[in-house]
mmCIF file of C-alpha atoms and ligand atoms in Angstrom:
data_model
loop_
_atom_site.group_PDB
_atom_site.id
_atom_site.type_symbol
_atom_site.label_atom_id
_atom_site.label_comp_id
_atom_site.label_asym_id
_atom_site.label_seq_id
_atom_site.Cartn_x
_atom_site.Cartn_y
_atom_site.Cartn_z
ATOM 1 C CA MET A 8 -29.780 -21.286 2.211
ATOM 2 C CA GLU A 9 -27.317 -24.156 1.860
ATOM 3 C CA ASN A 10 -24.478 -22.031 3.264
ATOM 4 C CA ASP A 11 -26.621 -20.873 6.188
ATOM 5 C CA SER A 12 -27.322 -24.422 7.268
ATOM 6 C CA ILE A 13 -23.602 -25.293 7.038
ATOM 7 C CA MET A 14 -22.642 -22.228 9.079
ATOM 8 C CA SER A 15 -25.213 -22.970 11.779
ATOM 9 C CA SER A 16 -24.021 -26.546 12.028
ATOM 10 C CA ILE A 17 -20.396 -25.341 12.378
ATOM 11 C CA ASN A 18 -21.437 -23.020 15.199
ATOM 12 C CA SER A 19 -23.436 -25.698 16.970
ATOM 13 C CA SER A 20 -20.572 -28.201 16.634
ATOM 14 C CA SER A 21 -18.045 -25.797 18.153
ATOM 15 C CA ASN A 22 -20.402 -24.756 20.954
ATOM 16 C CA SER A 23 -21.597 -28.172 22.057
ATOM 17 C CA THR A 24 -18.888 -30.652 22.918
ATOM 18 C CA ALA A 25 -21.428 -33.288 23.944
ATOM 19 C CA ARG A 26 -23.211 -34.198 20.751
ATOM 20 C CA VAL A 27 -24.866 -37.401 19.776
ATOM 21 C CA ALA A 28 -22.366 -39.353 17.722
ATOM 22 C CA LYS A 29 -25.122 -40.976 15.616
ATOM 23 C CA ASP A 30 -26.492 -37.580 14.539
ATOM 24 C CA HIS A 31 -23.081 -36.231 13.598
ATOM 25 C CA GLY A 32 -20.914 -37.177 10.679
ATOM 26 C CA ILE A 33 -21.517 -40.225 8.531
ATOM 27 C CA PRO A 34 -24.256 -42.290 10.221
ATOM 28 C CA THR A 35 -23.910 -46.034 10.797
ATOM 29 C CA ARG A 36 -27.139 -46.899 12.615
ATOM 30 C CA CYS A 37 -30.715 -45.635 12.727
ATOM 31 C CA LYS A 38 -32.565 -44.764 15.938
ATOM 32 C CA CYS A 39 -34.626 -47.933 15.411
ATOM 33 C CA GLY A 40 -31.439 -50.042 15.560
ATOM 34 C CA GLU A 41 -31.246 -50.912 11.865
ATOM 35 C CA ALA A 42 -27.896 -50.451 10.120
ATOM 36 C CA VAL A 43 -28.062 -47.664 7.568
ATOM 37 C CA SER A 44 -26.819 -48.006 4.017
ATOM 38 C CA CYS A 45 -25.642 -45.582 1.389
ATOM 39 C CA TYR A 46 -27.920 -45.059 -1.613
ATOM 40 C CA THR A 47 -28.010 -42.900 -4.709
ATOM 41 C CA SER A 48 -30.974 -40.603 -5.087
ATOM 42 C CA ARG A 49 -33.025 -41.027 -8.274
ATOM 43 C CA THR A 50 -35.446 -38.184 -7.656
ATOM 44 C CA VAL A 51 -35.840 -35.323 -10.124
ATOM 45 C CA ARG A 52 -34.873 -32.792 -7.424
ATOM 46 C CA ASN A 53 -31.613 -34.548 -6.339
ATOM 47 C CA PRO A 54 -30.502 -36.833 -9.169
ATOM 48 C CA GLY A 55 -27.423 -38.908 -8.363
ATOM 49 C CA ARG A 56 -27.058 -37.368 -4.880
ATOM 50 C CA LEU A 57 -25.792 -39.838 -2.279
ATOM 51 C CA PHE A 58 -27.619 -40.370 0.993
ATOM 52 C CA HIS A 59 -27.579 -42.648 4.034
ATOM 53 C CA CYS A 60 -30.917 -44.134 4.902
ATOM 54 C CA CYS A 61 -32.517 -46.682 7.204
ATOM 55 C CA PRO A 62 -34.034 -49.573 5.205
ATOM 56 C CA MET A 63 -37.406 -48.685 6.795
ATOM 57 C CA GLY A 64 -37.119 -44.915 6.150
ATOM 58 C CA SER A 65 -37.357 -42.427 3.327
ATOM 59 C CA GLU A 66 -36.617 -38.747 2.680
ATOM 60 C CA LYS A 67 -40.063 -37.682 3.955
ATOM 61 C CA ASP A 68 -40.052 -40.058 6.982
ATOM 62 C CA LYS A 69 -38.656 -38.244 10.047
ATOM 63 C CA THR A 70 -38.854 -41.216 12.458
ATOM 64 C CA HIS A 71 -36.105 -43.143 10.634
ATOM 65 C CA LEU A 72 -32.691 -41.924 9.653
ATOM 66 C CA PHE A 73 -32.305 -40.090 6.369
ATOM 67 C CA LYS A 74 -29.208 -38.017 5.738
ATOM 68 C CA TRP A 75 -27.588 -36.593 2.622
ATOM 69 C CA THR A 76 -24.026 -37.940 2.426
ATOM 70 C CA ASP A 77 -22.531 -34.565 1.380
ATOM 71 C CA LYS A 78 -23.874 -33.060 4.634
ATOM 72 C CA SER A 79 -22.386 -35.962 6.639
ATOM 73 C CA VAL A 80 -19.028 -35.412 4.935
ATOM 74 C CA VAL A 81 -19.168 -31.690 5.795
ATOM 75 C CA GLU A 82 -19.701 -32.680 9.447
ATOM 76 C CA GLU A 83 -16.750 -35.081 9.275
ATOM 77 C CA ILE A 84 -14.589 -32.244 7.902
ATOM 78 C CA GLU A 85 -15.797 -30.009 10.756
ATOM 79 C CA ASP A 86 -14.639 -32.650 13.264
ATOM 80 C CA PHE A 87 -11.287 -32.666 11.536
ATOM 81 C CA LYS A 88 -11.254 -28.862 11.688
ATOM 82 C CA ASP A 89 -11.918 -29.023 15.461
ATOM 83 C CA LEU A 90 -8.951 -31.372 15.828
ATOM 84 C CA PHE A 91 -6.850 -29.020 13.724
ATOM 85 C CA ASP A 92 -7.881 -26.099 15.958
ATOM 86 C CA VAL A 93 -6.693 -28.068 19.008
ATOM 87 C CA LEU A 94 -3.361 -28.718 17.295
ATOM 88 C CA LEU A 95 -3.052 -25.015 16.460
ATOM 89 C CA VAL A 96 -3.762 -24.072 20.099
ATOM 90 C CA ASP A 97 -1.064 -26.523 21.260
ATOM 91 C CA ASN A 98 1.353 -25.012 18.784
ATOM 92 C CA SER A 99 0.580 -21.465 19.937
ATOM 93 C CA GLU A 100 1.193 -22.533 23.569
ATOM 94 C CA PHE A 101 4.543 -23.942 22.535
ATOM 95 C CA GLN A 102 5.358 -20.680 20.774
ATOM 96 C CA ARG A 103 4.301 -18.746 23.890
ATOM 97 C CA SER A 104 6.713 -20.739 26.065
ATOM 98 C CA MET A 105 9.433 -20.204 23.466
ATOM 99 C CA ARG A 106 8.796 -16.462 23.606
ATOM 100 C CA ALA A 107 8.872 -16.587 27.431
ATOM 101 C CA SER A 108 12.275 -18.295 27.450
ATOM 102 C CA GLU A 109 13.524 -15.851 24.838
ATOM 103 C CA ALA A 110 12.370 -12.972 27.056
ATOM 104 C CA MET A 111 14.184 -14.570 30.026
ATOM 105 C CA LEU A 112 17.351 -14.853 27.945
ATOM 106 C CA LYS A 113 16.985 -11.211 26.910
ATOM 107 C CA ARG A 114 16.569 -10.234 30.592
ATOM 108 C CA HIS A 115 19.788 -12.099 31.456
ATOM 109 C CA GLU A 116 21.528 -10.407 28.553
ATOM 110 C CA SER A 117 20.321 -7.006 29.714
ATOM 111 C CA LYS A 118 21.622 -7.805 33.229
ATOM 112 C CA ILE A 119 25.027 -8.600 31.758
ATOM 113 C CA ASP A 120 24.823 -5.310 29.854
ATOM 114 C CA GLU A 121 23.979 -3.541 33.121
ATOM 115 C CA MET A 122 26.973 -5.121 34.838
ATOM 116 C CA GLU A 123 29.254 -4.169 31.947
ATOM 117 C CA TYR A 124 27.864 -0.656 32.127
ATOM 118 C CA ALA A 125 28.532 -0.536 35.902
ATOM 119 C CA VAL A 126 32.129 -1.696 35.372
ATOM 120 C CA ALA A 127 32.589 0.935 32.667
ATOM 121 C CA ARG A 128 31.098 3.553 34.982
ATOM 122 C CA SER A 129 33.458 2.643 37.851
ATOM 123 C CA GLU A 130 36.407 2.796 35.464
ATOM 124 C CA GLU A 131 35.202 6.216 34.377
ATOM 125 C CA LYS A 132 34.941 7.264 38.022
ATOM 126 C CA THR A 133 38.489 6.053 38.720
ATOM 127 C CA ILE A 134 39.811 8.062 35.785
ATOM 128 C CA LYS A 135 37.811 11.072 37.015
ATOM 129 C CA CYS A 136 39.287 10.644 40.525
ATOM 130 C CA ILE A 137 42.813 10.518 39.159
ATOM 131 C CA THR A 138 42.141 13.642 37.059
ATOM 132 C CA GLU A 139 40.734 15.455 40.103
ATOM 133 C CA LEU A 140 43.757 14.402 42.145
ATOM 134 C CA LYS A 141 46.069 15.750 39.445
ATOM 135 C CA MET A 142 44.122 19.014 39.365
ATOM 136 C CA THR A 143 44.344 19.318 43.163
ATOM 137 C CA LYS A 144 48.081 18.694 42.966
ATOM 138 C CA ALA A 145 48.419 21.385 40.262
ATOM 139 C CA LEU A 146 46.327 23.797 42.331
ATOM 140 C CA PHE A 147 48.462 23.076 45.403
ATOM 141 C CA LEU A 148 51.653 23.669 43.401
ATOM 142 C CA CYS A 149 50.220 26.890 42.046
ATOM 143 C CA CYS A 150 49.376 28.074 45.564
ATOM 144 C CA LEU A 151 52.849 27.080 46.750
ATOM 145 C CA VAL A 152 54.509 29.081 43.953
ATOM 146 C CA MET A 153 52.322 32.100 44.753
ATOM 147 C CA VAL A 154 53.221 31.840 48.445
ATOM 148 C CA LEU A 155 56.909 31.555 47.578
ATOM 149 C CA MET A 156 56.666 34.547 45.242
ATOM 150 C CA TYR A 157 54.884 36.526 47.968
ATOM 151 C CA ILE A 158 57.585 35.647 50.470
ATOM 152 C CA THR A 159 60.378 36.460 48.017
ATOM 153 C CA TYR A 160 59.058 39.788 46.671
ATOM 154 C CA ALA A 161 57.047 41.105 49.604
HETATM 155 ZN ZN1 LIG B 8 -34.802 -46.899 11.148
#
């Protein structure tokens, strides 16, 4: 029961950005304009429990402000949690931009790798060309020898 009411108030606080400041957190003033004070409950049901109350109000009176202080503190913590969430979002955006620049750096690195690979490939091709040229030369010499042998022994 207690947890349910806390959960519902967390949900409502995160959903509604425009909330009445007086109704949220530790109250300072009643709807009637009177400044509220903090008291200690002396009832059998809530002994020693702190509450904020209008001097004209009571726990049963709904027209004047009456609020348990522990609930107000929970609301204050929620506000702090909201602020913390905002800070976390900012941090995650910063991390996202860091990741983006890292990805850009990686892309540049991969381009350099590509260029190095292209240079290596052209070197390979040059070596292949030279080898082919040598083979052609050998083939030509072979043909020449065969022709000479044909001429000599024919
Ligand atoms: Zn009042």
